[in-house]
PDB file of C-alpha atoms in Angstrom:
ATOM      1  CA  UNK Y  15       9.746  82.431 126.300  1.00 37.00           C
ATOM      2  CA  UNK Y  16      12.125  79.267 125.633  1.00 40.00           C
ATOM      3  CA  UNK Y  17      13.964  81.274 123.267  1.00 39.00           C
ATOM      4  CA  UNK Y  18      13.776  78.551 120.470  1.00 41.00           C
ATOM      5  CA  UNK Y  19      12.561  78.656 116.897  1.00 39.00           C
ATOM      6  CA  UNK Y  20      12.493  76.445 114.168  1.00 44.00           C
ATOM      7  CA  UNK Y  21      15.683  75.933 111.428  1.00 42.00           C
ATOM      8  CA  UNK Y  22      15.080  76.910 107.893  1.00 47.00           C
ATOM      9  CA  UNK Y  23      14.745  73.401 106.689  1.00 51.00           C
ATOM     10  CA  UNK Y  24      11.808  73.066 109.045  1.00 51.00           C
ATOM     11  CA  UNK Y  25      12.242  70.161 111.144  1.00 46.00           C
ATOM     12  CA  UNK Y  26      15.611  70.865 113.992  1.00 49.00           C
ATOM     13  CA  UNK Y  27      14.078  72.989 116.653  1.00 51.00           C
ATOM     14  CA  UNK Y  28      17.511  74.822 118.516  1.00 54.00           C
ATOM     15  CA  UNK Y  29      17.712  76.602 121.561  1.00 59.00           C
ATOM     16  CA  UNK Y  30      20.043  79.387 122.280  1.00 61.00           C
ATOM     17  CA  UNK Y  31      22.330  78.859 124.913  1.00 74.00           C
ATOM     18  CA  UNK Y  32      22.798  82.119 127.263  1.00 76.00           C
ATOM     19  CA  UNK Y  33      26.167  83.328 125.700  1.00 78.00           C
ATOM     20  CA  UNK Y  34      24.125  83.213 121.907  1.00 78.00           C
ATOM     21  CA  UNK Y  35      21.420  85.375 123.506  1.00 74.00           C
ATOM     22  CA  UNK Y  36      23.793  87.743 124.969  1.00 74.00           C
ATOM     23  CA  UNK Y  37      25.447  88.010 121.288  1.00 74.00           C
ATOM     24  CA  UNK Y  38      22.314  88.540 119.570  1.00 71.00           C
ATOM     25  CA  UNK Y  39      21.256  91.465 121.836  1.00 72.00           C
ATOM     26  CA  UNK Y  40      24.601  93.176 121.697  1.00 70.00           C
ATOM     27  CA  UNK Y  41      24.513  93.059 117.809  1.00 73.00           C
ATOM     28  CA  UNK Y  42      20.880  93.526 117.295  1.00 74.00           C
ATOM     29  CA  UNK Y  43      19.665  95.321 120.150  1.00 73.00           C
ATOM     30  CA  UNK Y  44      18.531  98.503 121.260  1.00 73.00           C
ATOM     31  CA  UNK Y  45      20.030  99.686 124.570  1.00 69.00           C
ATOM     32  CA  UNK Y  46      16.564 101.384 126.476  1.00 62.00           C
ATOM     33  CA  UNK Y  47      16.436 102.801 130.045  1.00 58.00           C
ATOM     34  CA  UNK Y  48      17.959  99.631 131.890  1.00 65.00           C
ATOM     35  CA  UNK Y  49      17.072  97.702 129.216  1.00 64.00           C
ATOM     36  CA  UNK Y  50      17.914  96.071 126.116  1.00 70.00           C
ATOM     37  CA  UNK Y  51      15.464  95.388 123.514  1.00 73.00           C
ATOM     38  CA  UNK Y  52      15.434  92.888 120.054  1.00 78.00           C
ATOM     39  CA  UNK Y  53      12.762  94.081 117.476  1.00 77.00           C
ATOM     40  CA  UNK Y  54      13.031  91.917 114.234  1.00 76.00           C
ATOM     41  CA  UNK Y  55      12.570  94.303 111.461  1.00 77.00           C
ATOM     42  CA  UNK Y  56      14.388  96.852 113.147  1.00 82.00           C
ATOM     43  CA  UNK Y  57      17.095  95.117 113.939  1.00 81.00           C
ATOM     44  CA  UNK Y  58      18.080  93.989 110.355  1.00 83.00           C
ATOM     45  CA  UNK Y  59      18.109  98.165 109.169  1.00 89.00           C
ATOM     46  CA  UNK Y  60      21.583  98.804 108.201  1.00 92.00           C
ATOM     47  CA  UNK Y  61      23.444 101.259 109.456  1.00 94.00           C
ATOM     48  CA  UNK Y  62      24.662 104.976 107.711  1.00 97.00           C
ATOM     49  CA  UNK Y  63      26.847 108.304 108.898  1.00 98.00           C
ATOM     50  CA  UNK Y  64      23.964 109.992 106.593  1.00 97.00           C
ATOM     51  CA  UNK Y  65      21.111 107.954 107.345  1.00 97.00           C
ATOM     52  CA  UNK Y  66      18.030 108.607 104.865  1.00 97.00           C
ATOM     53  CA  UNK Y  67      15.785 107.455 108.190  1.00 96.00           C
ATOM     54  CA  UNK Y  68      15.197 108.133 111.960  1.00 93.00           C
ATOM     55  CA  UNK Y  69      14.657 105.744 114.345  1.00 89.00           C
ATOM     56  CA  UNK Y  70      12.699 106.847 117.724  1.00 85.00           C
ATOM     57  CA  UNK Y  71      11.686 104.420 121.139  1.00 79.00           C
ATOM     58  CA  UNK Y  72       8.467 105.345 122.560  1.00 77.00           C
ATOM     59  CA  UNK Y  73       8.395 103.167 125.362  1.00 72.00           C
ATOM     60  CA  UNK Y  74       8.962  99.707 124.695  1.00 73.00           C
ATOM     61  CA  UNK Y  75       8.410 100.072 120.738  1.00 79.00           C
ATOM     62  CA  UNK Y  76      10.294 101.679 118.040  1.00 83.00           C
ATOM     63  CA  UNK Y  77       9.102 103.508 115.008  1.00 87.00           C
ATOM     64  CA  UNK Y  78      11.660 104.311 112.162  1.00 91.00           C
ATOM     65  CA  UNK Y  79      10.425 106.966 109.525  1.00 93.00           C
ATOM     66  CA  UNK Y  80      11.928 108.338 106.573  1.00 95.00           C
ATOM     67  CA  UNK Y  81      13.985 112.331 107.118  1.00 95.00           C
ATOM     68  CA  UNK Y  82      13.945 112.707 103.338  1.00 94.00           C
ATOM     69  CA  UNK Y  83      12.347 111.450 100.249  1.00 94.00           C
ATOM     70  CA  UNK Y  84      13.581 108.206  99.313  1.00 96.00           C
ATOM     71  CA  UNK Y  85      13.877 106.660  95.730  1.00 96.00           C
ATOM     72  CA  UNK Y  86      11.853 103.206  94.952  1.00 96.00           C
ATOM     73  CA  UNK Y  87      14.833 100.647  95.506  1.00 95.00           C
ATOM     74  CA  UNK Y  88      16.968 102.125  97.760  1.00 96.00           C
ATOM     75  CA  UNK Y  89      17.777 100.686 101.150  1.00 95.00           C
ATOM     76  CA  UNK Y  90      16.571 102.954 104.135  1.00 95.00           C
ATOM     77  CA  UNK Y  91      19.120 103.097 106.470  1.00 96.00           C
ATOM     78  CA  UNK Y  92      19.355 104.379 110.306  1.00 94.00           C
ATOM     79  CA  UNK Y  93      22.279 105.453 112.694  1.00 94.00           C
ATOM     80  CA  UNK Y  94      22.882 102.974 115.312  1.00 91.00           C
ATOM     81  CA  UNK Y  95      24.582 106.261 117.219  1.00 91.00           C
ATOM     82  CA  UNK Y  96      25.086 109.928 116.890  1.00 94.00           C
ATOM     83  CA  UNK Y  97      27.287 110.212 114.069  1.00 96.00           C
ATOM     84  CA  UNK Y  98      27.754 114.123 114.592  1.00 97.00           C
ATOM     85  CA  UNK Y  99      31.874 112.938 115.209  1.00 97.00           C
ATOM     86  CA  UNK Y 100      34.563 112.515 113.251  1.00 98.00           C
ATOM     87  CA  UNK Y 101      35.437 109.323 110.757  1.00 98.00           C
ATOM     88  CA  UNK Y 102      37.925 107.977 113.022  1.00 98.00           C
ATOM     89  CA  UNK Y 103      35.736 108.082 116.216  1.00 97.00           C
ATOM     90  CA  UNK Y 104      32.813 106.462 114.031  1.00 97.00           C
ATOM     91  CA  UNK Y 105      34.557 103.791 113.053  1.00 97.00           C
ATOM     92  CA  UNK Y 106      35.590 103.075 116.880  1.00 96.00           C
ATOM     93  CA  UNK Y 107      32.199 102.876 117.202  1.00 94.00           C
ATOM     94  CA  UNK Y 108      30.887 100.298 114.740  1.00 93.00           C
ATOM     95  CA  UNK Y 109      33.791  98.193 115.849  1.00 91.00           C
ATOM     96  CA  UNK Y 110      31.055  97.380 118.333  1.00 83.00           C
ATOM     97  CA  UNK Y 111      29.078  95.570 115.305  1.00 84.00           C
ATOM     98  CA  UNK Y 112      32.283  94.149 113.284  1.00 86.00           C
ATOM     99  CA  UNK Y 113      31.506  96.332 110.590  1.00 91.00           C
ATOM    100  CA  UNK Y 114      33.305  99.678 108.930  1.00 95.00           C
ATOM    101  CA  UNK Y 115      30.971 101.867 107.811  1.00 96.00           C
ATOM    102  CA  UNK Y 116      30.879 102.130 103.589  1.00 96.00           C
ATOM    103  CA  UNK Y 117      28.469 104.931 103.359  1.00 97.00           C
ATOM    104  CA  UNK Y 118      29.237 107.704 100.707  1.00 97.00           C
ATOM    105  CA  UNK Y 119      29.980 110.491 103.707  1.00 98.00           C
ATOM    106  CA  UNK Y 120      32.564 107.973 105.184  1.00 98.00           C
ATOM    107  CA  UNK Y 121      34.138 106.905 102.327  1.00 97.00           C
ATOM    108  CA  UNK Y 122      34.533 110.836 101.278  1.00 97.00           C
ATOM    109  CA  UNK Y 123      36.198 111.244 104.826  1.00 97.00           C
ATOM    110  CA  UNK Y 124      38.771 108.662 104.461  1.00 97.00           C
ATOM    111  CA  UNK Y 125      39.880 110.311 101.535  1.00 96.00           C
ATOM    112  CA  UNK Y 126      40.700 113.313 103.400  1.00 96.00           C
ATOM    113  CA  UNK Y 127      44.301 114.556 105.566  1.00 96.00           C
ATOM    114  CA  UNK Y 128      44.475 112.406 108.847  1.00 96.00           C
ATOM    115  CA  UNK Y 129      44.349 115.805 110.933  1.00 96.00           C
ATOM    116  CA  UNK Y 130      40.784 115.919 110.069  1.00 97.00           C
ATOM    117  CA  UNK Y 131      39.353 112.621 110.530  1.00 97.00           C
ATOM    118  CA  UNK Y 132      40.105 112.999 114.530  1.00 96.00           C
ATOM    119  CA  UNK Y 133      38.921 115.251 117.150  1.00 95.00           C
ATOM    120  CA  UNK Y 134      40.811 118.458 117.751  1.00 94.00           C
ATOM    121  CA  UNK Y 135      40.341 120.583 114.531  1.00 96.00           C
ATOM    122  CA  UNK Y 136      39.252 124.330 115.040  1.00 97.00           C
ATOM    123  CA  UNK Y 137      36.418 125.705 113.224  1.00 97.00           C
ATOM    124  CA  UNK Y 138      38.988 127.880 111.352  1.00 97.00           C
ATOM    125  CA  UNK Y 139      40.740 125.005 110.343  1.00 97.00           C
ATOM    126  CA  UNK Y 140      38.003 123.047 109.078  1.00 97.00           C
ATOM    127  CA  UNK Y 141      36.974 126.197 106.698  1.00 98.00           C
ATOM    128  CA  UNK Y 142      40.453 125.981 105.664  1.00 97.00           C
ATOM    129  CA  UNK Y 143      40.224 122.611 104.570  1.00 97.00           C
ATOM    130  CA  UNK Y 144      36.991 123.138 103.376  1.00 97.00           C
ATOM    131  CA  UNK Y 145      38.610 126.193 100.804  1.00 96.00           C
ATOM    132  CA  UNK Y 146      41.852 124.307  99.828  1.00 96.00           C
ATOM    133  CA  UNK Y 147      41.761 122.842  96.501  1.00 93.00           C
ATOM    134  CA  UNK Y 148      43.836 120.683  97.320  1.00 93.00           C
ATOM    135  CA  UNK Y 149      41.413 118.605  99.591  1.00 93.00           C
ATOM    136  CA  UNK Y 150      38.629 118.260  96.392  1.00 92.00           C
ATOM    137  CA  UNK Y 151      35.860 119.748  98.394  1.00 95.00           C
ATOM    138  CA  UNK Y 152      33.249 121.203  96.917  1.00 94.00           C
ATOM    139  CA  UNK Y 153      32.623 124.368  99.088  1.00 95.00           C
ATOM    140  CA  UNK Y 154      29.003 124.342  98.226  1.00 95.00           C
ATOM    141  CA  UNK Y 155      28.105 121.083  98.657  1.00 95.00           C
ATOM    142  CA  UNK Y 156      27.331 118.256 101.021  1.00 96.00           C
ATOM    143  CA  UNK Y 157      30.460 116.903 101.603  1.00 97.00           C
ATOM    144  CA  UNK Y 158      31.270 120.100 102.961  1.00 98.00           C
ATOM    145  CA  UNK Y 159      28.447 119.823 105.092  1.00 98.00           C
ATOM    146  CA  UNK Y 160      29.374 116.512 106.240  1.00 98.00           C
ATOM    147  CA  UNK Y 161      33.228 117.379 107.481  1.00 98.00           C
ATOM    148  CA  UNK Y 162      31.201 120.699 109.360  1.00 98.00           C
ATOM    149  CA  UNK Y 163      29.151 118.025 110.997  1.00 98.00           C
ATOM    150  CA  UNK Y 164      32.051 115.401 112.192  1.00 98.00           C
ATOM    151  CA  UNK Y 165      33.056 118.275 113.976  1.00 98.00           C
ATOM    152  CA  UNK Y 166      30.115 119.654 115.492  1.00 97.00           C
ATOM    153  CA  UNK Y 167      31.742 119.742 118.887  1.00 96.00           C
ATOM    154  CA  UNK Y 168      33.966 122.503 117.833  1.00 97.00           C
ATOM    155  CA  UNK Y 169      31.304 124.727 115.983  1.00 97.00           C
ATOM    156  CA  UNK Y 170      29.222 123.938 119.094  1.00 96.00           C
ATOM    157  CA  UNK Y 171      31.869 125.717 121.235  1.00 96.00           C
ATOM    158  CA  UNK Y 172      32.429 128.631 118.990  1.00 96.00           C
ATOM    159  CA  UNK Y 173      28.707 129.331 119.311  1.00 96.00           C
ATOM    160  CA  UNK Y 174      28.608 128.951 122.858  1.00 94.00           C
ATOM    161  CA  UNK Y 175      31.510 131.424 122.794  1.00 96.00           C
ATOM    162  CA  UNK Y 176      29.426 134.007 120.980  1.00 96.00           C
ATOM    163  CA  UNK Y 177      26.742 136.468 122.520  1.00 95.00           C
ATOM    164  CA  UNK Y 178      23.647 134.101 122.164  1.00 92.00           C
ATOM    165  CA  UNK Y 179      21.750 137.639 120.551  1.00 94.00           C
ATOM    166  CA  UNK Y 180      24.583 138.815 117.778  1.00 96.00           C
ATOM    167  CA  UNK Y 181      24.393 138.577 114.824  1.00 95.00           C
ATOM    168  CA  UNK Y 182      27.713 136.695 114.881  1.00 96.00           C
ATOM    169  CA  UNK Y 183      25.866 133.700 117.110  1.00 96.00           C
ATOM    170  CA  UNK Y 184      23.053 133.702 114.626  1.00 96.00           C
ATOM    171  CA  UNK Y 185      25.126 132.697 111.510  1.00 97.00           C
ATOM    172  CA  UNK Y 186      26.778 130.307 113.440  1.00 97.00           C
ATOM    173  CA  UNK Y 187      23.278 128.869 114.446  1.00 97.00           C
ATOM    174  CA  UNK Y 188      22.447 128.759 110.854  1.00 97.00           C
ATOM    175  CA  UNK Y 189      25.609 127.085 109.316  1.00 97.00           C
ATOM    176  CA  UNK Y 190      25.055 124.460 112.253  1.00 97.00           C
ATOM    177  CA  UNK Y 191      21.470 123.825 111.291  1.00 98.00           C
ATOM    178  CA  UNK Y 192      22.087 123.471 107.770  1.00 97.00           C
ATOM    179  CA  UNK Y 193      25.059 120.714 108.153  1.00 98.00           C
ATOM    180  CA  UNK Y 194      22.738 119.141 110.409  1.00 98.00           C
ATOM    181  CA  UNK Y 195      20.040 119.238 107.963  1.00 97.00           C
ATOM    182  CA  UNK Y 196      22.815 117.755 105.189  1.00 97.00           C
ATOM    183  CA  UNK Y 197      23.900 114.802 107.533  1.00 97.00           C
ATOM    184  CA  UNK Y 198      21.528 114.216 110.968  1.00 96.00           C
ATOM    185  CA  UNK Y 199      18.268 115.343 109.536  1.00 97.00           C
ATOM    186  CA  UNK Y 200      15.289 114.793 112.008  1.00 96.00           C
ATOM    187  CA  UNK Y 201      17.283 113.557 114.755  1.00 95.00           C
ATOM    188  CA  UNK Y 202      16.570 115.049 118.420  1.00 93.00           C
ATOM    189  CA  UNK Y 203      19.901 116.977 117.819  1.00 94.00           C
ATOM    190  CA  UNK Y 204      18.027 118.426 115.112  1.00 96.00           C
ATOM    191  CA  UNK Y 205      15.112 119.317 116.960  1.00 94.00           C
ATOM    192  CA  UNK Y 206      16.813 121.003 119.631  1.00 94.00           C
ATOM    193  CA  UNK Y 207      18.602 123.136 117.566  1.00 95.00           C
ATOM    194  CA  UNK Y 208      15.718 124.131 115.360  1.00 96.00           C
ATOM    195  CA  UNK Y 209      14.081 124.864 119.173  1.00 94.00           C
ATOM    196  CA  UNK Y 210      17.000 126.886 120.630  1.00 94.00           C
ATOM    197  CA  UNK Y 211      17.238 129.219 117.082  1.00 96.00           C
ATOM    198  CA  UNK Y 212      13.303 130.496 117.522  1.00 96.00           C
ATOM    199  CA  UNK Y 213      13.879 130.615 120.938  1.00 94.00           C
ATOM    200  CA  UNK Y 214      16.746 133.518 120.370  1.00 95.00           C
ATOM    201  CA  UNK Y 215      15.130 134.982 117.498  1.00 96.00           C
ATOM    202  CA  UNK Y 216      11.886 135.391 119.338  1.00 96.00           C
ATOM    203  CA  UNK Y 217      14.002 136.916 122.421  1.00 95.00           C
ATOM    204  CA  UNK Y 218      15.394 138.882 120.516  1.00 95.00           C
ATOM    205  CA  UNK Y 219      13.236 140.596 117.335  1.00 95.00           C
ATOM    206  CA  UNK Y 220       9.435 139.310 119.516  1.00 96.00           C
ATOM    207  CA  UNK Y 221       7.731 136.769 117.929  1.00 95.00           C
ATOM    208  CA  UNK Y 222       5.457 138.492 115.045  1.00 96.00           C
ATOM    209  CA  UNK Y 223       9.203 139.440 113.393  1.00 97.00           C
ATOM    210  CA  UNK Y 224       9.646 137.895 109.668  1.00 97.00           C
ATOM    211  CA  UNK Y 225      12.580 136.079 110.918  1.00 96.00           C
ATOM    212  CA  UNK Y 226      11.336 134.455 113.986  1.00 97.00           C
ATOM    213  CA  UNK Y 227       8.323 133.178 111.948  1.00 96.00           C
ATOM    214  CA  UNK Y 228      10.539 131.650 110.026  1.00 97.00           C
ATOM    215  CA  UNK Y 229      12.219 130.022 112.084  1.00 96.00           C
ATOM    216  CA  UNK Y 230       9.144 129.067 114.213  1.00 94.00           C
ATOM    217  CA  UNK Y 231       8.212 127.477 110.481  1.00 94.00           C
ATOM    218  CA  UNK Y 232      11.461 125.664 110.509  1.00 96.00           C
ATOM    219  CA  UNK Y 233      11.013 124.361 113.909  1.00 94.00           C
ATOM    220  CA  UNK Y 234       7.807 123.152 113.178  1.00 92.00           C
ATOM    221  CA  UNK Y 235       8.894 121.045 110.343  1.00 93.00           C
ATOM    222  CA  UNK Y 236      11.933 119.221 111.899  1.00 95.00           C
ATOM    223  CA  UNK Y 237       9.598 118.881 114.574  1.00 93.00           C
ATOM    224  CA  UNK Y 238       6.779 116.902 112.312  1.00 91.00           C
ATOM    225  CA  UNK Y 239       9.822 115.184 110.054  1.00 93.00           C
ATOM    226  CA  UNK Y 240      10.893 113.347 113.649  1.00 93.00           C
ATOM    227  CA  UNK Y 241       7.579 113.147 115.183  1.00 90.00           C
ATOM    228  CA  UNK Y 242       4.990 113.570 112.104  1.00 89.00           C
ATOM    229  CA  UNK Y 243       2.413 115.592 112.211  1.00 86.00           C
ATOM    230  CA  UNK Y 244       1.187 116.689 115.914  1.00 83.00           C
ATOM    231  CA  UNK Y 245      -1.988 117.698 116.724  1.00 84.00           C
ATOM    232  CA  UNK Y 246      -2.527 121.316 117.576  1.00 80.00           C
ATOM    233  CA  UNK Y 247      -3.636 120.218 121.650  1.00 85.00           C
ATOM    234  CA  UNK Y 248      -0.128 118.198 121.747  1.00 85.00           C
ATOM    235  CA  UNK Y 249       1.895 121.109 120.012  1.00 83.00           C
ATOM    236  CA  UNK Y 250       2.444 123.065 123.218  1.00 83.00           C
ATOM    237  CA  UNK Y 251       3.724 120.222 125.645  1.00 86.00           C
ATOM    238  CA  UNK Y 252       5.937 118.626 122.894  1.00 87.00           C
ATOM    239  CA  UNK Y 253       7.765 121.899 122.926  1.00 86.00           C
ATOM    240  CA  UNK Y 254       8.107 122.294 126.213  1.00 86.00           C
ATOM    241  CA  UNK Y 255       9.378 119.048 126.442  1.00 86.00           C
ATOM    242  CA  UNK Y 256      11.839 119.854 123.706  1.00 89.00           C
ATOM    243  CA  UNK Y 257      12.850 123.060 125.588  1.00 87.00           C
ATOM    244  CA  UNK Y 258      13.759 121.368 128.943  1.00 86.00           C
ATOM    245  CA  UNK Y 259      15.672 118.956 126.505  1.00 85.00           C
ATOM    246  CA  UNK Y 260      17.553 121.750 124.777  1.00 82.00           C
ATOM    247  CA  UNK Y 261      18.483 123.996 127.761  1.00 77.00           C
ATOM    248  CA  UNK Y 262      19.671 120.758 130.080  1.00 71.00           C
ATOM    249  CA  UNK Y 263      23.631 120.578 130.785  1.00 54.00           C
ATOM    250  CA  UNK Y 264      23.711 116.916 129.300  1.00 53.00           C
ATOM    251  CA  UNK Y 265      22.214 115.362 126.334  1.00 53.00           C
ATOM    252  CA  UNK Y 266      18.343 116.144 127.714  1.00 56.00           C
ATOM    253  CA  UNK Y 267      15.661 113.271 127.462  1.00 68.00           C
ATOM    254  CA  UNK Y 268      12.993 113.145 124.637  1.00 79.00           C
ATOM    255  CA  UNK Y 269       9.285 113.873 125.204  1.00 67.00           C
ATOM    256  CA  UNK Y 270       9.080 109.446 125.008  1.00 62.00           C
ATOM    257  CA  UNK Y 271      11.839 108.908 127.850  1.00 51.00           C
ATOM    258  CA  UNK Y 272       9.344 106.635 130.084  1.00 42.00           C
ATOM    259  CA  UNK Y 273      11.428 107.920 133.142  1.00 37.00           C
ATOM    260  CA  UNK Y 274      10.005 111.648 132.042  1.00 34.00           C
ATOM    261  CA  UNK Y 275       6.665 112.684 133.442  1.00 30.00           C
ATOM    262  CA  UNK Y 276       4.713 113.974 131.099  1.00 30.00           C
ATOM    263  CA  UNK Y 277       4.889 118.225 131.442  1.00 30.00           C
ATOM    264  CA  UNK Y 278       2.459 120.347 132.617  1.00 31.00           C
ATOM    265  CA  UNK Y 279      -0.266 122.420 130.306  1.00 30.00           C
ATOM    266  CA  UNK Y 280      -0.124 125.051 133.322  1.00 31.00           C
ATOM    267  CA  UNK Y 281       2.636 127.435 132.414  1.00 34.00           C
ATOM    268  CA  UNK Y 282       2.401 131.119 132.320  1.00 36.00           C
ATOM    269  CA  UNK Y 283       3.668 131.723 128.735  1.00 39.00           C
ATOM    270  CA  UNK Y 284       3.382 128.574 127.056  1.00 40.00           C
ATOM    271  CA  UNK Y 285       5.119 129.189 123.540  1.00 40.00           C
ATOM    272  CA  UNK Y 286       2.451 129.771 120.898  1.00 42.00           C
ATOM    273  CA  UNK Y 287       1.431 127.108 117.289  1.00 43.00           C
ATOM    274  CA  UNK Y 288       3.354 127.834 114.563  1.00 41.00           C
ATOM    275  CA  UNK Y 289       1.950 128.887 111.627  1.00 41.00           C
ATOM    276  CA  UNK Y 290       0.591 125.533 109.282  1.00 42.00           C
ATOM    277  CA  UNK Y 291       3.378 124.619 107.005  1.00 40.00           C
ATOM    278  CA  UNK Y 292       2.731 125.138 103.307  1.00 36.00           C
ATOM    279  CA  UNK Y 293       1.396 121.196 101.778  1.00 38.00           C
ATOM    280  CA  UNK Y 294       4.813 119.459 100.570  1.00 37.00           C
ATOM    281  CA  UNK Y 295       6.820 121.478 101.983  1.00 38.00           C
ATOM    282  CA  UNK Y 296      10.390 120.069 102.755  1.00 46.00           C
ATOM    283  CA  UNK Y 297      13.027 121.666 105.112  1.00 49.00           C
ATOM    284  CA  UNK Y 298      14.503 123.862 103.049  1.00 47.00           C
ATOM    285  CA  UNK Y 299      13.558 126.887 105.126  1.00 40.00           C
ATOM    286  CA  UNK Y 300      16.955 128.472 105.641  1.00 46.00           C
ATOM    287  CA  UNK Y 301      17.340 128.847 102.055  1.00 39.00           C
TER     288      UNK Y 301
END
């Protein structure tokens, strides 16, 4: 390609030099396996620290779908990175784009003390903050959800801390799932943590228990919000790809990495379908 289009009035054609091209895909593009790639569309979503949308790359294309129901007239917006951080370490990241986030999470966040808009804060401290009056947070609702979430690194610890079969590591699996579920919802965090809960319960109460069908239920449907539905004969490798994912020591690749080989359907105990999700259901299964 020449890299030239037509102007708006319809009769200059322009060229882009090699420093406007190199602009245009560090604002609009998005960064692949040793690659950077421009899709139009795509590229003009706005960005949110509580996006209403997911964006995935299979390969060389990109599909964006919608993590929650979304009103006629309002603007679906993506993350343009993981947003499970604090305000001020967000808003060192869309310096990258020129831009400070306005979103209603961030703008809630700004409002609080400076001690907790920057990595550092203890879990007890946050459910401090979270119970002072003082701070204006509603204990019961999202924007408590969303301070929880900027400081997922710290609740991540505490839970690694814990005995992966108490019952202390469970509630701490479930309080991380639901701020996820308030902030991230259908992201590959998501997923992996929906994974890593049935993979405990099962271990731990066998997989007929109540609970672990419930959470194999809950698994199911972040998997399906990300992915949509899956076909019962692509069920088992998906999983298995999300496994390897969750139990990696870095950030694990998604079943689309092209780098990944696809896994095997030969494995001794591959995990079993969940049962079908009631029609309409919505993620609300740890409720």
């Amino acid at each position: 390609s020449d890299f030239s289009w037509t102007s708006s009035g319809g009769s200059t054609e322009q060229t882009a030099d090699d420093q406007r091209l190199v602009n245009i895909g560090q604002t609009n593009g998005f960064q692949g396996f040793g690659y950077t790639s421009v899709y139009g569309p795509v590229s003009m979503s706005n960005h949110s620290c509580c996006p209403n949308a997911c964006s995935m790359a299979v390969g060389h294309s990109i599909f964006i779908r919608a993590n929650q129901a979304i009103p006629a007239g309002e603007e679906v917006c993506i993350s343009y990175f993981d947003t499970l951080k604090p305000v001020k370490e967000r808003e060192r990241r869309t310096k990258d784009w020129k831009f400070q986030c306005q979103c209603l999470r961030c703008t809630f966040e700004r409002g609080l003390p400076e001690r907790l808009q920057e990595n550092g804060v203890t879990v007890s401290e946050i459910e401090a903050a979270i119970t002072d009056a003082t701070n204006g947070i509603n204990a019961a609702g999202r924007e408590a959800q969303w301070l929880r979430a900027s400081h997922m690194l710290s609740y991540k610890a505490a839970l690694e801390e814990a005995f992966p079969l108490s019952e202390e590591a469970a509630a701490q699996r479930q309080q991380l799932l639901r701020f996820i579920e308030a902030t991230d919802p259908a992201s590959f965090t998501h997923v992996k943590f929906a994974f890593l809960d049935w993979l405990v319960k099962k271990a731990k109460s066998g997989p007929q228990d109540p609970v672990t069908q419930q959470a194999m239920r809950y698994c199911d449907l972040v998997h399906q919000a990300r992915y949509g539905k899956v076909p019962g004969d692509q069920l088992v490798p998906l999983m298995k790809n999300t496994q390897k994912a969750a139990q990696s020591m870095g950030v694990g690749e998604e079943f689309c990495n092209p780098l990944e080989r696809a896994p095997s359907m030969a494995s001794s105990s591959p995990p079993p379908p969940p049962p079908p999700a009631p029609t309409g259901a919505n993620m609300a299964f740890l409720d």
